[in-house]
Amino acid sequence: METHDVIIVGGGPAGAACARALKQEGVDVLILEKDKLPRYKCCSGVLFGQTQELLREYFGADAPPEVYCSNDKIVEAENIREWKKETGYKRFYWEIPKDGKAFSMHYQNIWRNLFDHWLVKMSGATCRDEARVKGFTASSDGVTVQVDGPGASEYHCKYLVGADGGPSVVRRILKAAAGDTGPAGASVSIFQSYFKLESLGTLKKAAWTVFFEPEIGEMLSCVHQKDDYLLLCVGGFKGRKLRESVESFKQLLANEFGVKLGAWWRDEGCQMELAPPYLGQGRTILTGEAAGYVYLNGEGISAAIDSGYRCGKAVVQALRSGGDAIQIFREKSADIDKHLEKCLAQIHFLSV
Ligand SMILES: Cc1cc2nc3c(=O)[nH]c(=O)nc-3n(C[C@H](O)[C@H](O)[C@H](O)COP(=O)(O)OP(=O)(O)OC[C@H]3O[C@@H](n4cnc5c(N)ncnc54)[C@H](O)[C@@H]3O)c2cc1C
């Protein structure tokens, strides 16, 4: 059986940042990623100010030119606006200051598949893709992991890190073992479609427009340009038919702004759970969105990178001192918890 000090489930921003922190300290770490890299991720693909700072701090670099959209590389914060038929536009604040510190308001418009792949490479860790973790068994000295895919089917590690995103298998298995099988909190479904852009009509270029139209979705709907495509994002609670929401959204954009859309390119969808953080159990630790670290409304890459990196440092400390990795991680991430609560209190993202 292949063995490593640490195995990370998921090659997203949290997994890559965790791997980076471990590699910096010389720890033997392997990332297992279920999809072939570079993989798509349901996301608007905007790097907010805090993300940009975290990249410099933890990865020693800015996102490279090849991960940017080739047009409209920057979305200025002042061009993120909420629109209502009766009142027109007003500024919409996606990112808020953390611990009294404000961030750059020049947001970077990137392709998530390319950005995430770059991050994994920057981590310096080996990443085995097409390796889907389907189960694990934990004991006092480590964790045995079962994997589907063309490579090895079983691995052993001293610590397992679940960085497998919102629908985390690692979290589900941990919760089930603890007798907890229900959803941790309210769950919102998100769906987005890309269409070839023929005309923006009166929608502003290099902008991001947000709508709160209950007939389209219970969550905010938004639209912005990615190269030659217009990206329409809608969200709702259980039972909402989100494909129909996209059709209503297209109608609104055509009627109110004269937007002309061409051929459909692709759809993406996911679930987001609005639950308090849960950091795991014993030698199995959760980080990033798997742990509940996502700043509303979906400003998640910062929370993923920041929590992932600190999780990695906590595991290093536990490996060296024999302490409780989860307790160390909890102490290291107290300010992230505080910022989550602040976002929850200050940002409104529901239309109902
Ligand atoms: C519609 C939408 C738009 C968003 N827009 C933005 C934005 O513009 N900016 C921003 O900062 N945030 C945005 N977010 C939030 C952001 O996408 C997430 O918070 C962030 O990706 C979380 O990172 P992560 O590493 O925790 O998880 P993920 O990025 O989800 O990565 C998890 C990885 O684990 C892998 N995985 C899952 N299960 C397994 C398994 N069993 N075995 C192996 N691998 C597995 C997945 O394939 C994936 O690669 C958006 C979210 C949504 C839904």
CSV table of C-alpha atoms and ligand atoms in Angstrom, one decimal:
chain,number,residue,atom,x,y,z
A,1,MET,CA,0.0,0.0,0.0
A,2,GLU,CA,1.3,3.5,-0.9
A,3,THR,CA,2.0,5.6,2.2
A,4,HIS,CA,2.4,9.4,2.7
A,5,ASP,CA,2.6,11.6,5.8
A,6,VAL,CA,-0.4,13.6,4.5
A,7,ILE,CA,-3.0,12.9,1.9
A,8,ILE,CA,-5.1,15.8,0.7
A,9,VAL,CA,-8.5,15.1,-1.0
A,10,GLY,CA,-9.1,17.7,-3.7
A,11,GLY,CA,-6.9,19.8,-6.0
A,12,GLY,CA,-8.9,23.1,-5.6
A,13,PRO,CA,-7.5,26.3,-3.9
A,14,ALA,CA,-7.8,24.9,-0.4
A,15,GLY,CA,-6.0,21.6,-1.3
A,16,ALA,CA,-3.3,23.4,-3.2
A,17,ALA,CA,-2.7,26.0,-0.4
A,18,CYS,CA,-2.6,23.2,2.2
A,19,ALA,CA,-0.1,21.2,0.1
A,20,ARG,CA,2.1,24.3,-0.3
A,21,ALA,CA,2.3,24.9,3.5
A,22,LEU,CA,3.3,21.2,4.0
A,23,LYS,CA,5.8,21.2,1.2
A,24,GLN,CA,7.5,24.3,2.5
A,25,GLU,CA,8.2,22.4,5.7
A,26,GLY,CA,9.5,19.3,3.8
A,27,VAL,CA,6.5,17.1,4.6
A,28,ASP,CA,5.7,14.2,2.3
A,29,VAL,CA,2.2,15.0,0.8
A,30,LEU,CA,0.0,13.7,-2.0
A,31,ILE,CA,-3.1,15.4,-3.5
A,32,LEU,CA,-5.8,13.1,-4.8
A,33,GLU,CA,-8.1,14.8,-7.3
A,34,LYS,CA,-11.2,13.1,-8.7
A,35,ASP,CA,-11.2,15.0,-12.1
A,36,LYS,CA,-8.7,15.2,-14.8
A,37,LEU,CA,-6.7,18.5,-14.5
A,38,PRO,CA,-7.3,21.2,-15.5
A,39,ARG,CA,-10.8,20.6,-14.3
A,40,TYR,CA,-13.8,23.0,-14.5
A,41,LYS,CA,-15.4,24.4,-11.4
A,42,CYS,CA,-18.7,26.2,-11.1
A,43,CYS,CA,-17.5,29.7,-10.4
A,44,SER,CA,-17.6,33.3,-11.6
A,45,GLY,CA,-13.8,33.2,-11.7
A,46,VAL,CA,-13.0,36.6,-10.0
A,47,LEU,CA,-10.0,37.0,-7.7
A,48,PHE,CA,-10.9,39.6,-5.1
A,49,GLY,CA,-8.4,41.8,-3.4
A,50,GLN,CA,-7.8,39.5,-0.4
A,51,THR,CA,-7.2,36.5,-2.7
A,52,GLN,CA,-4.5,38.5,-4.6
A,53,GLU,CA,-2.8,39.3,-1.3
A,54,LEU,CA,-2.9,35.7,-0.1
A,55,LEU,CA,-1.4,34.5,-3.4
A,56,ARG,CA,1.6,36.8,-2.8
A,57,GLU,CA,1.9,35.9,0.9
A,58,TYR,CA,1.5,32.1,0.6
A,59,PHE,CA,2.6,31.4,-3.1
A,60,GLY,CA,5.0,34.3,-3.5
A,61,ALA,CA,3.4,35.2,-6.9
A,62,ASP,CA,0.5,36.9,-8.7
A,63,ALA,CA,-1.8,34.8,-10.9
A,64,PRO,CA,0.1,34.5,-14.2
A,65,PRO,CA,-1.1,36.1,-17.5
A,66,GLU,CA,-2.1,32.8,-19.0
A,67,VAL,CA,-4.9,32.2,-16.4
A,68,TYR,CA,-6.6,35.6,-17.1
A,69,CYS,CA,-9.6,36.0,-19.5
A,70,SER,CA,-7.9,37.6,-22.5
A,71,ASN,CA,-10.4,40.5,-22.7
A,72,ASP,CA,-11.6,42.4,-19.6
A,73,LYS,CA,-8.8,41.2,-17.4
A,74,ILE,CA,-9.9,43.5,-14.6
A,75,VAL,CA,-13.3,44.1,-13.1
A,76,GLU,CA,-13.2,47.3,-11.1
A,77,ALA,CA,-15.2,47.1,-7.8
A,78,GLU,CA,-17.1,50.3,-8.8
A,79,ASN,CA,-18.4,48.4,-11.8
A,80,ILE,CA,-20.0,45.7,-9.7
A,81,ARG,CA,-23.5,47.1,-9.5
A,82,GLU,CA,-27.0,45.9,-8.5
A,83,TRP,CA,-29.8,46.8,-10.9
A,84,LYS,CA,-33.5,47.3,-10.1
A,85,LYS,CA,-36.1,48.3,-12.7
A,86,GLU,CA,-37.6,51.0,-10.4
A,87,THR,CA,-34.3,52.5,-9.1
A,88,GLY,CA,-31.7,51.6,-11.7
A,89,TYR,CA,-28.1,50.9,-10.6
A,90,LYS,CA,-26.5,51.1,-7.2
A,91,ARG,CA,-23.1,49.9,-6.0
A,92,PHE,CA,-22.9,46.3,-4.8
A,93,TYR,CA,-20.1,45.4,-2.4
A,94,TRP,CA,-18.9,41.8,-2.9
A,95,GLU,CA,-15.9,42.0,-0.6
A,96,ILE,CA,-15.7,43.7,2.7
A,97,PRO,CA,-12.7,44.7,4.9
A,98,LYS,CA,-11.3,42.0,7.1
A,99,ASP,CA,-9.9,42.9,10.6
A,100,GLY,CA,-10.2,46.5,9.6
A,101,LYS,CA,-8.1,46.0,6.5
A,102,ALA,CA,-9.4,46.9,3.1
A,103,PHE,CA,-8.2,45.2,-0.1
A,104,SER,CA,-7.4,46.1,-3.7
A,105,MET,CA,-10.6,47.0,-5.6
A,106,HIS,CA,-9.2,45.9,-9.0
A,107,TYR,CA,-10.5,42.4,-9.3
A,108,GLN,CA,-8.9,39.9,-11.6
A,109,ASN,CA,-11.1,38.1,-14.1
A,110,ILE,CA,-9.7,34.5,-14.5
A,111,TRP,CA,-10.6,31.1,-15.8
A,112,ARG,CA,-10.9,28.8,-12.8
A,113,ASN,CA,-9.7,25.7,-14.6
A,114,LEU,CA,-6.4,27.3,-15.5
A,115,PHE,CA,-6.0,29.2,-12.2
A,116,ASP,CA,-6.6,26.1,-10.1
A,117,HIS,CA,-4.2,24.0,-12.2
A,118,TRP,CA,-1.5,26.7,-11.8
A,119,LEU,CA,-2.0,26.7,-8.0
A,120,VAL,CA,-1.6,22.9,-7.8
A,121,LYS,CA,1.6,23.2,-9.8
A,122,MET,CA,2.8,26.0,-7.5
A,123,SER,CA,2.2,23.9,-4.4
A,124,GLY,CA,5.1,21.7,-5.4
A,125,ALA,CA,3.2,18.6,-4.4
A,126,THR,CA,2.5,15.5,-6.5
A,127,CYS,CA,-1.2,15.5,-7.6
A,128,ARG,CA,-2.8,12.3,-8.8
A,129,ASP,CA,-5.8,13.3,-10.9
A,130,GLU,CA,-8.7,11.0,-11.9
A,131,ALA,CA,-8.4,9.6,-8.3
A,132,ARG,CA,-11.7,9.8,-6.6
A,133,VAL,CA,-11.7,9.2,-2.8
A,134,LYS,CA,-14.7,7.0,-2.0
A,135,GLY,CA,-14.0,6.1,1.6
A,136,PHE,CA,-11.6,5.9,4.5
A,137,THR,CA,-11.1,4.2,7.8
A,138,ALA,CA,-9.3,6.0,10.7
A,139,SER,CA,-7.3,4.6,13.6
A,140,SER,CA,-5.3,6.2,16.3
A,141,ASP,CA,-2.1,6.2,14.2
A,142,GLY,CA,-3.4,7.1,10.8
A,143,VAL,CA,-6.0,6.8,8.0
A,144,THR,CA,-6.4,4.3,5.2
A,145,VAL,CA,-8.0,5.8,2.1
A,146,GLN,CA,-10.0,4.0,-0.6
A,147,VAL,CA,-9.8,5.4,-4.1
A,148,ASP,CA,-11.5,4.8,-7.5
A,149,GLY,CA,-9.4,5.4,-10.6
A,150,PRO,CA,-6.6,4.1,-12.8
A,151,GLY,CA,-3.9,4.3,-10.0
A,152,ALA,CA,-3.6,2.6,-6.6
A,153,SER,CA,-6.9,1.7,-4.9
A,154,GLU,CA,-5.6,2.1,-1.3
A,155,TYR,CA,-3.3,4.6,0.4
A,156,HIS,CA,-2.2,5.1,4.0
A,157,CYS,CA,-1.4,8.4,5.7
A,158,LYS,CA,-0.8,9.9,9.2
A,159,TYR,CA,-3.2,12.7,8.4
A,160,LEU,CA,-6.0,13.0,5.9
A,161,VAL,CA,-7.1,16.5,4.8
A,162,GLY,CA,-10.6,16.8,3.2
A,163,ALA,CA,-10.3,19.8,0.8
A,164,ASP,CA,-13.0,18.4,-1.4
A,165,GLY,CA,-15.3,21.4,-1.7
A,166,GLY,CA,-18.9,22.0,-0.9
A,167,PRO,CA,-20.3,18.5,-1.5
A,168,SER,CA,-17.4,17.0,0.5
A,169,VAL,CA,-17.4,13.2,0.7
A,170,VAL,CA,-14.9,13.4,3.6
A,171,ARG,CA,-17.2,15.5,5.7
A,172,ARG,CA,-20.2,13.3,4.8
A,173,ILE,CA,-18.4,10.2,5.9
A,174,LEU,CA,-17.2,11.8,9.2
A,175,LYS,CA,-20.7,13.1,10.0
A,176,ALA,CA,-22.3,9.7,9.2
A,177,ALA,CA,-19.7,8.0,11.5
A,178,ALA,CA,-20.8,10.4,14.2
A,179,GLY,CA,-24.5,9.5,13.6
A,180,ASP,CA,-25.3,12.8,11.9
A,181,THR,CA,-26.7,12.2,8.4
A,182,GLY,CA,-28.8,15.4,7.9
A,183,PRO,CA,-27.7,18.5,6.1
A,184,ALA,CA,-25.6,20.8,8.3
A,185,GLY,CA,-27.6,23.9,7.3
A,186,ALA,CA,-29.6,25.5,4.5
A,187,SER,CA,-28.4,24.4,1.1
A,188,VAL,CA,-28.7,26.5,-2.0
A,189,SER,CA,-28.4,25.2,-5.6
A,190,ILE,CA,-26.4,27.3,-8.0
A,191,PHE,CA,-26.5,27.0,-11.8
A,192,GLN,CA,-24.7,28.9,-14.5
A,193,SER,CA,-24.8,28.9,-18.3
A,194,TYR,CA,-22.3,30.4,-20.8
A,195,PHE,CA,-23.6,31.8,-24.0
A,196,LYS,CA,-21.7,33.3,-27.0
A,197,LEU,CA,-22.1,37.0,-26.7
A,198,GLU,CA,-23.5,38.8,-29.8
A,199,SER,CA,-24.3,42.2,-28.1
A,200,LEU,CA,-24.0,43.5,-24.6
A,201,GLY,CA,-26.8,46.0,-25.5
A,202,THR,CA,-26.7,48.7,-22.8
A,203,LEU,CA,-25.0,46.5,-20.2
A,204,LYS,CA,-21.6,48.1,-19.2
A,205,LYS,CA,-18.5,46.5,-20.5
A,206,ALA,CA,-16.0,45.0,-18.0
A,207,ALA,CA,-18.7,45.1,-15.4
A,208,TRP,CA,-20.6,42.7,-13.2
A,209,THR,CA,-24.3,43.2,-12.7
A,210,VAL,CA,-26.3,41.7,-9.8
A,211,PHE,CA,-30.1,41.3,-9.7
A,212,PHE,CA,-32.5,40.4,-6.9
A,213,GLU,CA,-35.5,39.2,-8.8
A,214,PRO,CA,-37.5,36.6,-6.8
A,215,GLU,CA,-39.1,35.2,-9.9
A,216,ILE,CA,-35.7,34.3,-11.2
A,217,GLY,CA,-34.2,32.8,-8.0
A,218,GLU,CA,-34.1,33.0,-4.2
A,219,MET,CA,-30.4,33.9,-4.4
A,220,LEU,CA,-28.9,36.8,-6.3
A,221,SER,CA,-28.6,36.4,-10.0
A,222,CYS,CA,-25.6,37.9,-11.8
A,223,VAL,CA,-24.0,38.3,-15.2
A,224,HIS,CA,-20.6,39.2,-16.4
A,225,GLN,CA,-18.4,38.6,-19.5
A,226,LYS,CA,-15.7,35.9,-19.8
A,227,ASP,CA,-13.9,36.4,-23.1
A,228,ASP,CA,-16.5,35.9,-25.9
A,229,TYR,CA,-19.1,34.5,-23.6
A,230,LEU,CA,-21.7,36.0,-21.2
A,231,LEU,CA,-22.0,34.1,-18.0
A,232,LEU,CA,-25.4,33.9,-16.4
A,233,CYS,CA,-25.6,32.7,-12.8
A,234,VAL,CA,-28.8,31.9,-10.8
A,235,GLY,CA,-29.5,30.2,-7.5
A,236,GLY,CA,-32.3,28.9,-5.5
A,237,PHE,CA,-33.5,26.7,-2.7
A,238,LYS,CA,-34.7,23.1,-3.2
A,239,GLY,CA,-37.5,22.7,-5.8
A,240,ARG,CA,-36.5,25.7,-7.9
A,241,LYS,CA,-36.1,24.8,-11.6
A,242,LEU,CA,-32.9,26.6,-12.3
A,243,ARG,CA,-32.9,26.0,-16.1
A,244,GLU,CA,-36.2,27.9,-16.2
A,245,SER,CA,-34.6,30.6,-14.1
A,246,VAL,CA,-31.8,31.0,-16.8
A,247,GLU,CA,-34.5,31.4,-19.5
A,248,SER,CA,-36.3,34.1,-17.4
A,249,PHE,CA,-33.0,35.8,-16.8
A,250,LYS,CA,-32.2,35.8,-20.6
A,251,GLN,CA,-35.6,37.4,-21.2
A,252,LEU,CA,-34.9,40.1,-18.6
A,253,LEU,CA,-31.5,40.9,-20.1
A,254,ALA,CA,-33.0,41.1,-23.6
A,255,ASN,CA,-36.0,43.2,-22.6
A,256,GLU,CA,-34.3,45.7,-20.3
A,257,PHE,CA,-30.8,45.9,-21.8
A,258,GLY,CA,-31.1,44.7,-25.4
A,259,VAL,CA,-28.6,41.9,-24.7
A,260,LYS,CA,-28.3,39.5,-27.7
A,261,LEU,CA,-27.0,36.0,-26.9
A,262,GLY,CA,-25.8,33.4,-29.5
A,263,ALA,CA,-25.1,29.7,-29.1
A,264,TRP,CA,-25.1,28.0,-25.7
A,265,TRP,CA,-21.6,26.8,-24.7
A,266,ARG,CA,-21.9,25.0,-21.4
A,267,ASP,CA,-23.6,24.7,-18.0
A,268,GLU,CA,-22.2,24.3,-14.5
A,269,GLY,CA,-24.0,23.6,-11.3
A,270,CYS,CA,-23.3,23.0,-7.6
A,271,GLN,CA,-24.7,23.0,-4.1
A,272,MET,CA,-23.6,25.4,-1.4
A,273,GLU,CA,-24.2,24.7,2.2
A,274,LEU,CA,-24.8,27.6,4.6
A,275,ALA,CA,-23.5,25.9,7.8
A,276,PRO,CA,-21.1,26.8,10.6
A,277,PRO,CA,-17.5,25.6,10.2
A,278,TYR,CA,-16.8,21.9,11.0
A,279,LEU,CA,-13.1,21.1,11.1
A,280,GLY,CA,-13.2,17.3,11.3
A,281,GLN,CA,-12.4,14.5,13.8
A,282,GLY,CA,-9.1,12.9,15.0
A,283,ARG,CA,-6.6,12.7,12.2
A,284,THR,CA,-9.1,13.7,9.5
A,285,ILE,CA,-9.2,17.4,9.1
A,286,LEU,CA,-11.5,19.5,6.8
A,287,THR,CA,-10.5,22.8,5.2
A,288,GLY,CA,-11.8,25.2,2.5
A,289,GLU,CA,-15.4,25.0,1.5
A,290,ALA,CA,-15.5,21.3,2.8
A,291,ALA,CA,-15.1,22.8,6.3
A,292,GLY,CA,-17.7,25.6,5.6
A,293,TYR,CA,-15.0,28.2,4.9
A,294,VAL,CA,-16.7,30.4,2.2
A,295,TYR,CA,-17.3,34.1,2.6
A,296,LEU,CA,-20.8,35.0,1.5
A,297,ASN,CA,-21.8,35.4,-1.2
A,298,GLY,CA,-19.4,33.0,-2.7
A,299,GLU,CA,-16.3,35.0,-2.2
A,300,GLY,CA,-14.7,31.6,-1.5
A,301,ILE,CA,-11.2,31.5,-3.0
A,302,SER,CA,-9.7,33.7,-0.3
A,303,ALA,CA,-11.3,31.6,2.5
A,304,ALA,CA,-10.2,28.4,0.7
A,305,ILE,CA,-6.6,29.5,0.3
A,306,ASP,CA,-6.3,31.1,3.7
A,307,SER,CA,-7.8,28.1,5.6
A,308,GLY,CA,-6.0,25.6,3.5
A,309,TYR,CA,-2.6,27.1,4.2
A,310,ARG,CA,-3.2,27.4,7.9
A,311,CYS,CA,-4.5,23.8,8.0
A,312,GLY,CA,-1.3,22.7,6.4
A,313,LYS,CA,0.8,24.6,9.0
A,314,ALA,CA,-1.4,23.1,11.8
A,315,VAL,CA,-0.7,19.6,10.5
A,316,VAL,CA,3.0,20.3,10.4
A,317,GLN,CA,2.9,21.4,14.0
A,318,ALA,CA,0.9,18.3,15.0
A,319,LEU,CA,3.3,16.0,13.2
A,320,ARG,CA,6.3,17.6,15.0
A,321,SER,CA,4.8,18.1,18.5
A,322,GLY,CA,2.2,15.4,18.6
A,323,GLY,CA,-0.5,17.9,19.4
A,324,ASP,CA,-4.1,17.9,18.3
A,325,ALA,CA,-4.1,19.1,14.7
A,326,ILE,CA,-7.7,20.2,14.7
A,327,GLN,CA,-7.3,22.2,17.9
A,328,ILE,CA,-4.2,23.9,16.5
A,329,PHE,CA,-6.0,24.6,13.2
A,330,ARG,CA,-9.0,26.0,15.1
A,331,GLU,CA,-6.7,28.4,17.0
A,332,LYS,CA,-4.9,29.5,13.8
A,333,SER,CA,-8.2,30.2,12.0
A,334,ALA,CA,-10.1,32.2,14.6
A,335,ASP,CA,-10.0,35.3,12.5
A,336,ILE,CA,-11.4,33.5,9.5
A,337,ASP,CA,-14.4,32.4,11.7
A,338,LYS,CA,-14.8,36.0,12.8
A,339,HIS,CA,-14.8,37.2,9.2
A,340,LEU,CA,-17.4,34.6,8.2
A,341,GLU,CA,-19.7,35.9,10.8
A,342,LYS,CA,-19.1,39.4,9.7
A,343,CYS,CA,-19.9,38.6,6.1
A,344,LEU,CA,-23.0,36.8,7.1
A,345,ALA,CA,-24.2,39.8,9.0
A,346,GLN,CA,-23.3,42.4,6.4
A,347,ILE,CA,-23.8,40.9,3.0
A,348,HIS,CA,-27.2,40.3,1.7
A,349,PHE,CA,-27.5,37.7,-1.1
A,350,LEU,CA,-31.0,36.4,-0.9
A,351,SER,CA,-33.9,37.9,-2.8
A,352,VAL,CA,-36.5,36.6,-0.4
B,1,LIG,C1,-21.5,30.1,-8.9
B,1,LIG,C2,-20.3,30.4,-8.0
B,1,LIG,C3,-19.5,31.5,-8.3
B,1,LIG,C4,-18.4,31.7,-7.5
B,1,LIG,N1,-17.6,32.8,-7.8
B,1,LIG,C5,-16.5,33.0,-7.0
B,1,LIG,C6,-15.6,34.1,-7.4
B,1,LIG,O1,-15.8,34.8,-8.4
B,1,LIG,N2,-14.6,34.4,-6.5
B,1,LIG,C7,-14.4,33.6,-5.4
B,1,LIG,O2,-13.5,34.0,-4.6
B,1,LIG,N3,-15.2,32.6,-5.1
B,1,LIG,C8,-16.2,32.3,-5.9
B,1,LIG,N4,-17.0,31.2,-5.5
B,1,LIG,C9,-16.7,30.3,-4.4
B,1,LIG,C10,-15.5,29.4,-4.8
B,1,LIG,O3,-15.7,28.8,-6.0
B,1,LIG,C11,-15.3,28.3,-3.7
B,1,LIG,O4,-15.6,28.8,-2.4
B,1,LIG,C12,-13.9,27.7,-3.8
B,1,LIG,O5,-13.7,27.0,-5.1
B,1,LIG,C13,-13.7,26.7,-2.7
B,1,LIG,O6,-12.4,26.1,-2.9
B,1,LIG,P1,-12.1,24.7,-2.3
B,1,LIG,O7,-10.7,24.4,-2.7
B,1,LIG,O8,-12.5,24.6,-0.9
B,1,LIG,O9,-13.1,23.7,-3.1
B,1,LIG,P2,-13.2,23.4,-4.7
B,1,LIG,O10,-12.7,24.5,-5.5
B,1,LIG,O11,-14.6,23.0,-4.9
B,1,LIG,O12,-12.2,22.2,-4.9
B,1,LIG,C14,-12.5,20.9,-4.4
B,1,LIG,C15,-11.8,19.9,-5.3
B,1,LIG,O13,-12.0,18.6,-4.7
B,1,LIG,C16,-12.3,17.7,-5.7
B,1,LIG,N5,-13.0,16.6,-5.2
B,1,LIG,C17,-14.3,16.6,-4.8
B,1,LIG,N6,-14.6,15.3,-4.3
B,1,LIG,C18,-13.5,14.6,-4.4
B,1,LIG,C19,-13.3,13.2,-4.1
B,1,LIG,N7,-14.2,12.4,-3.6
B,1,LIG,N8,-12.0,12.7,-4.4
B,1,LIG,C20,-11.1,13.5,-4.9
B,1,LIG,N9,-11.3,14.8,-5.2
B,1,LIG,C21,-12.5,15.3,-5.0
B,1,LIG,C22,-13.1,18.5,-6.8
B,1,LIG,O14,-13.0,17.9,-8.0
B,1,LIG,C23,-12.3,19.8,-6.7
B,1,LIG,O15,-11.3,19.9,-7.6
B,1,LIG,C24,-18.1,30.9,-6.3
B,1,LIG,C25,-18.9,29.8,-6.1
B,1,LIG,C26,-20.0,29.6,-6.9
B,1,LIG,C27,-20.9,28.4,-6.6
